[in-house]
C-alpha cells in the first residue's frame, strides 16, 4: 500500500535530473509523470469502470543566454530536449483546440505518453509557475 507508494516515489525522485543554472539553484532538467490507473466495479450490476490520473511536473522552458546552460554540453542537450518537448505539447494543444484531423502526439515522448489523457474524454488542468520579474515576461507569455 502506502509503503510501496513511498518507495516508488523515492525511487522516482532519485531518478529525476536536477542541476544548478544561472536562473535556478535547483532546476528540473527532466519532466516527471506519475500515472495512477484505477479500476472499479459496481457490486450491484457488475459494471466495470476504468480511469487514470496523470500528475505531470514539467521542467520549465528556458533561454540559453539567461540560464547559462549553453556553456555545458550536458545542460545544453537537456535544455534543447526540454524546450522541444514543451513545444510539441503546445503543438498538441493547438491541434486539439483547432479540431485538427491530425494531432501530433508522436512528436515527443511526453506527448506520446500523455496521448490518452489529452484526447477522447480526457480532461486536463494545468498550473503554471511564473517568475515575477520583468526579465522573464517573454517566457511567462509563452507559458
GROMACS .gro file of N, CA and C in nm:
model
  429
    1UNK      N    1   0.081  -0.119   0.000
    1UNK     CA    2   0.000   0.000   0.000
    1UNK      C    3   0.085   0.125   0.000
    2UNK      N    4   0.072   0.199   0.109
    2UNK     CA    5   0.142   0.328   0.119
    2UNK      C    6   0.294   0.312   0.122
    3UNK      N    7   0.340   0.204   0.184
    3UNK     CA    8   0.485   0.182   0.191
    3UNK      C    9   0.542   0.163   0.050
    4UNK      N   10   0.470   0.088  -0.034
    4UNK     CA   11   0.514   0.067  -0.173
    4UNK      C   12   0.513   0.199  -0.250
    5UNK      N   13   0.408   0.278  -0.228
    5UNK     CA   14   0.397   0.407  -0.297
    5UNK      C   15   0.512   0.499  -0.256
    6UNK      N   16   0.542   0.506  -0.129
    6UNK     CA   17   0.652   0.591  -0.082
    6UNK      C   18   0.785   0.545  -0.140
    7UNK      N   19   0.805   0.414  -0.147
    7UNK     CA   20   0.928   0.359  -0.203
    7UNK      C   21   0.939   0.395  -0.352
    8UNK      N   22   0.828   0.383  -0.424
    8UNK     CA   23   0.825   0.417  -0.566
    8UNK      C   24   0.853   0.565  -0.588
    9UNK      N   25   0.791   0.652  -0.507
    9UNK     CA   26   0.811   0.796  -0.521
    9UNK      C   27   0.956   0.834  -0.488
   10UNK      N   28   1.015   0.769  -0.388
   10UNK     CA   29   1.155   0.796  -0.354
   10UNK      C   30   1.247   0.756  -0.470
   11UNK      N   31   1.218   0.643  -0.531
   11UNK     CA   32   1.297   0.597  -0.645
   11UNK      C   33   1.285   0.695  -0.762
   12UNK      N   34   1.163   0.741  -0.789
   12UNK     CA   35   1.141   0.836  -0.897
   12UNK      C   36   1.213   0.968  -0.869
   13UNK      N   37   1.211   1.010  -0.745
   13UNK     CA   38   1.277   1.135  -0.707
   13UNK      C   39   1.428   1.126  -0.729
   14UNK      N   40   1.486   1.011  -0.697
   14UNK     CA   41   1.631   0.993  -0.719
   14UNK      C   42   1.665   0.992  -0.868
   15UNK      N   43   1.573   0.945  -0.951
   15UNK     CA   44   1.598   0.938  -1.095
   15UNK      C   45   1.580   1.072  -1.164
   16UNK      N   46   1.511   1.164  -1.099
   16UNK     CA   47   1.484   1.295  -1.159
   16UNK      C   48   1.613   1.375  -1.169
   17UNK      N   49   1.636   1.433  -1.283
   17UNK     CA   50   1.757   1.511  -1.306
   17UNK      C   51   1.735   1.656  -1.263
   18UNK      N   52   1.820   1.706  -1.175
   18UNK     CA   53   1.818   1.846  -1.135
   18UNK      C   54   1.961   1.899  -1.137
   19UNK      N   55   1.974   2.027  -1.163
   19UNK     CA   56   2.107   2.089  -1.167
   19UNK      C   57   2.092   2.239  -1.145
   20UNK      N   58   2.201   2.302  -1.115
   20UNK     CA   59   2.203   2.446  -1.093
   20UNK      C   60   2.226   2.519  -1.226
   21UNK      N   61   2.151   2.626  -1.247
   21UNK     CA   62   2.173   2.715  -1.362
   21UNK      C   63   2.178   2.858  -1.308
   22UNK      N   64   2.207   2.953  -1.396
   22UNK     CA   65   2.206   3.094  -1.354
   22UNK      C   66   2.067   3.139  -1.310
   23UNK      N   67   1.964   3.073  -1.360
   23UNK     CA   68   1.826   3.112  -1.332
   23UNK      C   69   1.769   3.045  -1.208
   24UNK      N   70   1.822   2.929  -1.170
   24UNK     CA   71   1.759   2.850  -1.066
   24UNK      C   72   1.864   2.759  -1.001
   25UNK      N   73   1.876   2.768  -0.869
   25UNK     CA   74   1.976   2.687  -0.799
   25UNK      C   75   1.944   2.538  -0.806
   26UNK      N   76   1.815   2.503  -0.813
   26UNK     CA   77   1.772   2.363  -0.822
   26UNK      C   78   1.674   2.354  -0.939
   27UNK      N   79   1.729   2.346  -1.058
   27UNK     CA   80   1.650   2.347  -1.181
   27UNK      C   81   1.617   2.205  -1.225
   28UNK      N   82   1.488   2.178  -1.250
   28UNK     CA   83   1.448   2.048  -1.305
   28UNK      C   84   1.505   2.035  -1.444
   29UNK      N   85   1.575   1.925  -1.469
   29UNK     CA   86   1.633   1.901  -1.600
   29UNK      C   87   1.560   1.788  -1.671
   30UNK      N   88   1.444   1.751  -1.618
   30UNK     CA   89   1.363   1.647  -1.679
   30UNK      C   90   1.218   1.665  -1.636
   31UNK      N   91   1.129   1.603  -1.708
   31UNK     CA   92   0.988   1.601  -1.671
   31UNK      C   93   0.964   1.481  -1.579
   32UNK      N   94   0.861   1.491  -1.497
   32UNK     CA   95   0.823   1.379  -1.412
   32UNK      C   96   0.674   1.353  -1.435
   33UNK      N   97   0.639   1.229  -1.465
   33UNK     CA   98   0.500   1.192  -1.491
   33UNK      C   99   0.463   1.076  -1.399
   34UNK      N  100   0.358   1.095  -1.320
   34UNK     CA  101   0.307   0.990  -1.231
   34UNK      C  102   0.171   0.950  -1.285
   35UNK      N  103   0.155   0.823  -1.319
   35UNK     CA  104   0.028   0.775  -1.375
   35UNK      C  105  -0.035   0.675  -1.279
   36UNK      N  106  -0.157   0.703  -1.236
   36UNK     CA  107  -0.231   0.615  -1.147
   36UNK      C  108  -0.351   0.561  -1.224
   37UNK      N  109  -0.352   0.431  -1.246
   37UNK     CA  110  -0.463   0.367  -1.317
   37UNK      C  111  -0.560   0.310  -1.214
   38UNK      N  112  -0.687   0.341  -1.230
   38UNK     CA  113  -0.789   0.299  -1.135
   38UNK      C  114  -0.893   0.211  -1.203
   39UNK      N  115  -0.938   0.111  -1.132
   39UNK     CA  116  -1.045   0.024  -1.180
   39UNK      C  117  -1.147   0.011  -1.069
   40UNK      N  118  -1.273   0.010  -1.107
   40UNK     CA  119  -1.378  -0.007  -1.008
   40UNK      C  120  -1.490  -0.094  -1.062
   41UNK      N  121  -1.560  -0.159  -0.971
   41UNK     CA  122  -1.671  -0.246  -1.008
   41UNK      C  123  -1.793  -0.207  -0.924
   42UNK      N  124  -1.905  -0.185  -0.992
   42UNK     CA  125  -2.031  -0.162  -0.923
   42UNK      C  126  -2.082  -0.298  -0.879
   43UNK      N  127  -2.086  -0.320  -0.748
   43UNK     CA  128  -2.123  -0.451  -0.696
   43UNK      C  129  -2.270  -0.486  -0.723
   44UNK      N  130  -2.356  -0.385  -0.746
   44UNK     CA  131  -2.497  -0.412  -0.772
   44UNK      C  132  -2.521  -0.468  -0.912
   45UNK      N  133  -2.457  -0.406  -1.014
   45UNK     CA  134  -2.485  -0.451  -1.150
   45UNK      C  135  -2.362  -0.504  -1.225
   46UNK      N  136  -2.246  -0.506  -1.160
   46UNK     CA  137  -2.126  -0.560  -1.222
   46UNK      C  138  -2.058  -0.468  -1.322
   47UNK      N  139  -2.106  -0.345  -1.334
   47UNK     CA  140  -2.044  -0.251  -1.427
   47UNK      C  141  -1.900  -0.222  -1.385
   48UNK      N  142  -1.811  -0.230  -1.482
   48UNK     CA  143  -1.670  -0.204  -1.457
   48UNK      C  144  -1.634  -0.068  -1.515
   49UNK      N  145  -1.567   0.014  -1.437
   49UNK     CA  146  -1.520   0.144  -1.484
   49UNK      C  147  -1.369   0.150  -1.468
   50UNK      N  148  -1.306   0.218  -1.560
   50UNK     CA  149  -1.161   0.236  -1.557
   50UNK      C  150  -1.129   0.382  -1.574
   51UNK      N  151  -1.022   0.425  -1.515
   51UNK     CA  152  -0.979   0.564  -1.529
   51UNK      C  153  -0.831   0.576  -1.499
   52UNK      N  154  -0.780   0.693  -1.524
   52UNK     CA  155  -0.639   0.719  -1.497
   52UNK      C  156  -0.623   0.863  -1.452
   53UNK      N  157  -0.532   0.883  -1.360
   53UNK     CA  158  -0.495   1.016  -1.314
   53UNK      C  159  -0.348   1.033  -1.347
   54UNK      N  160  -0.318   1.137  -1.422
   54UNK     CA  161  -0.180   1.165  -1.460
   54UNK      C  162  -0.136   1.295  -1.393
   55UNK      N  163  -0.033   1.288  -1.313
   55UNK     CA  164   0.023   1.407  -1.249
   55UNK      C  165   0.159   1.432  -1.314
   56UNK      N  166   0.173   1.547  -1.376
   56UNK     CA  167   0.294   1.579  -1.450
   56UNK      C  168   0.360   1.703  -1.392
   57UNK      N  169   0.487   1.691  -1.363
   57UNK     CA  170   0.567   1.806  -1.321
   57UNK      C  171   0.665   1.830  -1.435
   58UNK      N  172   0.635   1.930  -1.515
   58UNK     CA  173   0.715   1.954  -1.635
   58UNK      C  174   0.828   2.052  -1.605
   59UNK      N  175   0.945   2.020  -1.654
   59UNK     CA  176   1.057   2.114  -1.644
   59UNK      C  177   1.020   2.237  -1.725
   60UNK      N  178   1.058   2.353  -1.678
   60UNK     CA  179   1.021   2.477  -1.747
   60UNK      C  180   1.110   2.506  -1.865
   61UNK      N  181   1.055   2.579  -1.960
   61UNK     CA  182   1.136   2.619  -2.075
   61UNK      C  183   1.239   2.722  -2.028
   62UNK      N  184   1.346   2.733  -2.101
   62UNK     CA  185   1.446   2.832  -2.062
   62UNK      C  186   1.520   2.883  -2.183
   63UNK      N  187   1.572   3.002  -2.169
   63UNK     CA  188   1.654   3.065  -2.272
   63UNK      C  189   1.800   3.040  -2.236
   64UNK      N  190   1.875   2.988  -2.331
   64UNK     CA  191   2.015   2.953  -2.306
   64UNK      C  192   2.097   3.072  -2.257
   65UNK      N  193   2.073   3.189  -2.314
   65UNK     CA  194   2.153   3.305  -2.277
   65UNK      C  195   2.129   3.346  -2.131
   66UNK      N  196   2.009   3.322  -2.081
   66UNK     CA  197   1.978   3.361  -1.943
   66UNK      C  198   2.016   3.253  -1.843
   67UNK      N  199   2.004   3.127  -1.881
   67UNK     CA  200   2.029   3.018  -1.787
   67UNK      C  201   2.177   2.981  -1.779
   68UNK      N  202   2.252   3.012  -1.884
   68UNK     CA  203   2.393   2.973  -1.887
   68UNK      C  204   2.412   2.826  -1.920
   69UNK      N  205   2.304   2.756  -1.955
   69UNK     CA  206   2.313   2.612  -1.981
   69UNK      C  207   2.391   2.581  -2.108
   70UNK      N  208   2.406   2.677  -2.196
   70UNK     CA  209   2.477   2.653  -2.322
   70UNK      C  210   2.625   2.630  -2.305
   71UNK      N  211   2.682   2.668  -2.190
   71UNK     CA  212   2.826   2.651  -2.169
   71UNK      C  213   2.864   2.509  -2.127
   72UNK      N  214   2.765   2.427  -2.100
   72UNK     CA  215   2.787   2.288  -2.057
   72UNK      C  216   2.712   2.198  -2.156
   73UNK      N  217   2.784   2.108  -2.221
   73UNK     CA  218   2.724   2.024  -2.326
   73UNK      C  219   2.604   1.944  -2.275
   74UNK      N  220   2.614   1.890  -2.154
   74UNK     CA  221   2.504   1.811  -2.098
   74UNK      C  222   2.382   1.900  -2.071
   75UNK      N  223   2.405   2.018  -2.010
   75UNK     CA  224   2.294   2.111  -1.981
   75UNK      C  225   2.231   2.161  -2.111
   76UNK      N  226   2.315   2.183  -2.214
   76UNK     CA  227   2.265   2.228  -2.343
   76UNK      C  228   2.170   2.125  -2.403
   77UNK      N  229   2.210   1.998  -2.401
   77UNK     CA  230   2.126   1.891  -2.455
   77UNK      C  231   1.996   1.880  -2.376
   78UNK      N  232   2.005   1.891  -2.242
   78UNK     CA  233   1.884   1.886  -2.159
   78UNK      C  234   1.790   2.001  -2.193
   79UNK      N  235   1.845   2.120  -2.207
   79UNK     CA  236   1.764   2.238  -2.239
   79UNK      C  237   1.695   2.221  -2.373
   80UNK      N  238   1.768   2.173  -2.471
   80UNK     CA  239   1.709   2.152  -2.603
   80UNK      C  240   1.597   2.048  -2.597
   81UNK      N  241   1.618   1.941  -2.522
   81UNK     CA  242   1.515   1.836  -2.510
   81UNK      C  243   1.392   1.888  -2.437
   82UNK      N  244   1.413   1.962  -2.329
   82UNK     CA  245   1.301   2.019  -2.252
   82UNK      C  246   1.220   2.112  -2.341
   83UNK      N  247   1.289   2.205  -2.408
   83UNK     CA  248   1.218   2.302  -2.491
   83UNK      C  249   1.146   2.235  -2.608
   84UNK      N  250   1.207   2.132  -2.667
   84UNK     CA  251   1.142   2.062  -2.778
   84UNK      C  252   1.015   1.993  -2.731
   85UNK      N  253   1.021   1.923  -2.618
   85UNK     CA  254   0.902   1.851  -2.571
   85UNK      C  255   0.791   1.947  -2.532
   86UNK      N  256   0.827   2.062  -2.473
   86UNK     CA  257   0.724   2.161  -2.438
   86UNK      C  258   0.663   2.224  -2.564
   87UNK      N  259   0.745   2.244  -2.665
   87UNK     CA  260   0.695   2.295  -2.792
   87UNK      C  261   0.599   2.194  -2.856
   88UNK      N  262   0.635   2.066  -2.850
   88UNK     CA  263   0.547   1.961  -2.903
   88UNK      C  264   0.415   1.955  -2.826
   89UNK      N  265   0.421   1.975  -2.695
   89UNK     CA  266   0.299   1.978  -2.616
   89UNK      C  267   0.212   2.095  -2.658
   90UNK      N  268   0.272   2.209  -2.683
   90UNK     CA  269   0.197   2.324  -2.734
   90UNK      C  270   0.133   2.295  -2.869
   91UNK      N  271   0.206   2.224  -2.956
   91UNK     CA  272   0.151   2.186  -3.087
   91UNK      C  273   0.029   2.095  -3.071
   92UNK      N  274   0.034   2.003  -2.973
   92UNK     CA  275  -0.079   1.914  -2.946
   92UNK      C  276  -0.199   1.995  -2.898
   93UNK      N  277  -0.174   2.087  -2.803
   93UNK     CA  278  -0.284   2.172  -2.752
   93UNK      C  279  -0.347   2.252  -2.865
   94UNK      N  280  -0.264   2.306  -2.953
   94UNK     CA  281  -0.315   2.385  -3.066
   94UNK      C  282  -0.399   2.298  -3.159
   95UNK      N  283  -0.349   2.181  -3.194
   95UNK     CA  284  -0.423   2.091  -3.285
   95UNK      C  285  -0.556   2.049  -3.222
   96UNK      N  286  -0.555   2.018  -3.093
   96UNK     CA  287  -0.680   1.979  -3.025
   96UNK      C  288  -0.780   2.094  -3.021
   97UNK      N  289  -0.732   2.213  -2.989
   97UNK     CA  290  -0.824   2.327  -2.979
   97UNK      C  291  -0.879   2.369  -3.115
   98UNK      N  292  -0.803   2.343  -3.222
   98UNK     CA  293  -0.849   2.375  -3.358
   98UNK      C  294  -0.932   2.264  -3.420
   99UNK      N  295  -0.946   2.152  -3.349
   99UNK     CA  296  -1.021   2.039  -3.405
   99UNK      C  297  -0.953   1.975  -3.523
  100UNK      N  298  -0.823   1.980  -3.526
  100UNK     CA  299  -0.745   1.926  -3.637
  100UNK      C  300  -0.768   1.775  -3.653
  101UNK      N  301  -0.766   1.730  -3.777
  101UNK     CA  302  -0.784   1.587  -3.804
  101UNK      C  303  -0.658   1.508  -3.764
  102UNK      N  304  -0.544   1.576  -3.758
  102UNK     CA  305  -0.420   1.512  -3.714
  102UNK      C  306  -0.366   1.586  -3.592
  103UNK      N  307  -0.347   1.512  -3.484
  103UNK     CA  308  -0.288   1.567  -3.362
  103UNK      C  309  -0.150   1.502  -3.347
  104UNK      N  310  -0.043   1.582  -3.341
  104UNK     CA  311   0.094   1.527  -3.344
  104UNK      C  312   0.143   1.469  -3.211
  105UNK      N  313   0.073   1.367  -3.160
  105UNK     CA  314   0.112   1.305  -3.034
  105UNK      C  315   0.248   1.236  -3.041
  106UNK      N  316   0.287   1.187  -3.158
  106UNK     CA  317   0.410   1.109  -3.170
  106UNK      C  318   0.535   1.195  -3.188
  107UNK      N  319   0.521   1.327  -3.177
  107UNK     CA  320   0.637   1.413  -3.199
  107UNK      C  321   0.732   1.419  -3.079
  108UNK      N  322   0.689   1.372  -2.964
  108UNK     CA  323   0.778   1.366  -2.848
  108UNK      C  324   0.734   1.253  -2.756
  109UNK      N  325   0.827   1.205  -2.674
  109UNK     CA  326   0.793   1.101  -2.577
  109UNK      C  327   0.687   1.151  -2.480
  110UNK      N  328   0.696   1.279  -2.441
  110UNK     CA  329   0.599   1.336  -2.347
  110UNK      C  330   0.458   1.334  -2.404
  111UNK      N  331   0.440   1.384  -2.524
  111UNK     CA  332   0.305   1.390  -2.582
  111UNK      C  333   0.253   1.250  -2.614
  112UNK      N  334   0.342   1.159  -2.653
  112UNK     CA  335   0.300   1.022  -2.679
  112UNK      C  336   0.251   0.956  -2.550
  113UNK      N  337   0.324   0.979  -2.441
  113UNK     CA  338   0.288   0.924  -2.311
  113UNK      C  339   0.154   0.980  -2.261
  114UNK      N  340   0.128   1.107  -2.289
  114UNK     CA  341   0.006   1.173  -2.240
  114UNK      C  342  -0.111   1.165  -2.338
  115UNK      N  343  -0.095   1.095  -2.449
  115UNK     CA  344  -0.197   1.089  -2.554
  115UNK      C  345  -0.335   1.051  -2.501
  116UNK      N  346  -0.344   0.948  -2.419
  116UNK     CA  347  -0.475   0.903  -2.371
  116UNK      C  348  -0.544   1.007  -2.285
  117UNK      N  349  -0.470   1.076  -2.200
  117UNK     CA  350  -0.535   1.173  -2.111
  117UNK      C  351  -0.565   1.305  -2.180
  118UNK      N  352  -0.501   1.332  -2.293
  118UNK     CA  353  -0.526   1.458  -2.364
  118UNK      C  354  -0.629   1.444  -2.476
  119UNK      N  355  -0.667   1.322  -2.508
  119UNK     CA  356  -0.763   1.302  -2.618
  119UNK      C  357  -0.887   1.231  -2.567
  120UNK      N  358  -0.986   1.218  -2.653
  120UNK     CA  359  -1.110   1.148  -2.616
  120UNK      C  360  -1.183   1.220  -2.505
  121UNK      N  361  -1.214   1.146  -2.400
  121UNK     CA  362  -1.287   1.203  -2.287
  121UNK      C  363  -1.194   1.257  -2.180
  122UNK      N  364  -1.065   1.262  -2.207
  122UNK     CA  365  -0.968   1.309  -2.109
  122UNK      C  366  -0.987   1.457  -2.077
  123UNK      N  367  -0.951   1.493  -1.957
  123UNK     CA  368  -0.956   1.632  -1.912
  123UNK      C  369  -0.817   1.670  -1.865
  124UNK      N  370  -0.782   1.795  -1.883
  124UNK     CA  371  -0.650   1.842  -1.840
  124UNK      C  372  -0.665   1.973  -1.764
  125UNK      N  373  -0.586   1.986  -1.661
  125UNK     CA  374  -0.578   2.108  -1.582
  125UNK      C  375  -0.431   2.138  -1.565
  126UNK      N  376  -0.392   2.262  -1.592
  126UNK     CA  377  -0.251   2.295  -1.586
  126UNK      C  378  -0.229   2.413  -1.492
  127UNK      N  379  -0.132   2.398  -1.403
  127UNK     CA  380  -0.085   2.507  -1.319
  127UNK      C  381   0.051   2.548  -1.374
  128UNK      N  382   0.073   2.677  -1.385
  128UNK     CA  383   0.199   2.727  -1.438
  128UNK      C  384   0.263   2.818  -1.335
  129UNK      N  385   0.387   2.789  -1.299
  129UNK     CA  386   0.462   2.877  -1.210
  129UNK      C  387   0.536   2.979  -1.295
  130UNK      N  388   0.513   3.105  -1.266
  130UNK     CA  389   0.574   3.211  -1.344
  130UNK      C  390   0.669   3.292  -1.257
  131UNK      N  391   0.772   3.342  -1.319
  131UNK     CA  392   0.863   3.432  -1.250
  131UNK      C  393   0.800   3.572  -1.247
  132UNK      N  394   0.809   3.640  -1.134
  132UNK     CA  395   0.751   3.774  -1.125
  132UNK      C  396   0.838   3.884  -1.186
  133UNK      N  397   0.956   3.849  -1.236
  133UNK     CA  398   1.047   3.951  -1.288
  133UNK      C  399   1.010   3.994  -1.429
  134UNK      N  400   1.035   4.119  -1.458
  134UNK     CA  401   1.005   4.170  -1.593
  134UNK      C  402   1.096   4.104  -1.697
  135UNK      N  403   1.217   4.064  -1.655
  135UNK     CA  404   1.310   3.997  -1.748
  135UNK      C  405   1.255   3.863  -1.797
  136UNK      N  406   1.163   3.804  -1.721
  136UNK     CA  407   1.106   3.674  -1.756
  136UNK      C  408   0.971   3.685  -1.824
  137UNK      N  409   0.930   3.805  -1.859
  137UNK     CA  410   0.795   3.824  -1.916
  137UNK      C  411   0.774   3.748  -2.045
  138UNK      N  412   0.876   3.737  -2.130
  138UNK     CA  413   0.860   3.662  -2.256
  138UNK      C  414   0.832   3.514  -2.231
  139UNK      N  415   0.908   3.455  -2.137
  139UNK     CA  416   0.885   3.314  -2.103
  139UNK      C  417   0.746   3.298  -2.040
  140UNK      N  418   0.706   3.393  -1.957
  140UNK     CA  419   0.575   3.386  -1.893
  140UNK      C  420   0.463   3.389  -1.998
  141UNK      N  421   0.476   3.476  -2.096
  141UNK     CA  422   0.375   3.485  -2.201
  141UNK      C  423   0.369   3.357  -2.284
  142UNK      N  424   0.484   3.296  -2.310
  142UNK     CA  425   0.488   3.171  -2.386
  142UNK      C  426   0.423   3.057  -2.310
  143UNK      N  427   0.427   3.063  -2.178
  143UNK     CA  428   0.369   2.957  -2.096
  143UNK      C  429   0.219   2.958  -2.108
   0.00000   0.00000   0.00000
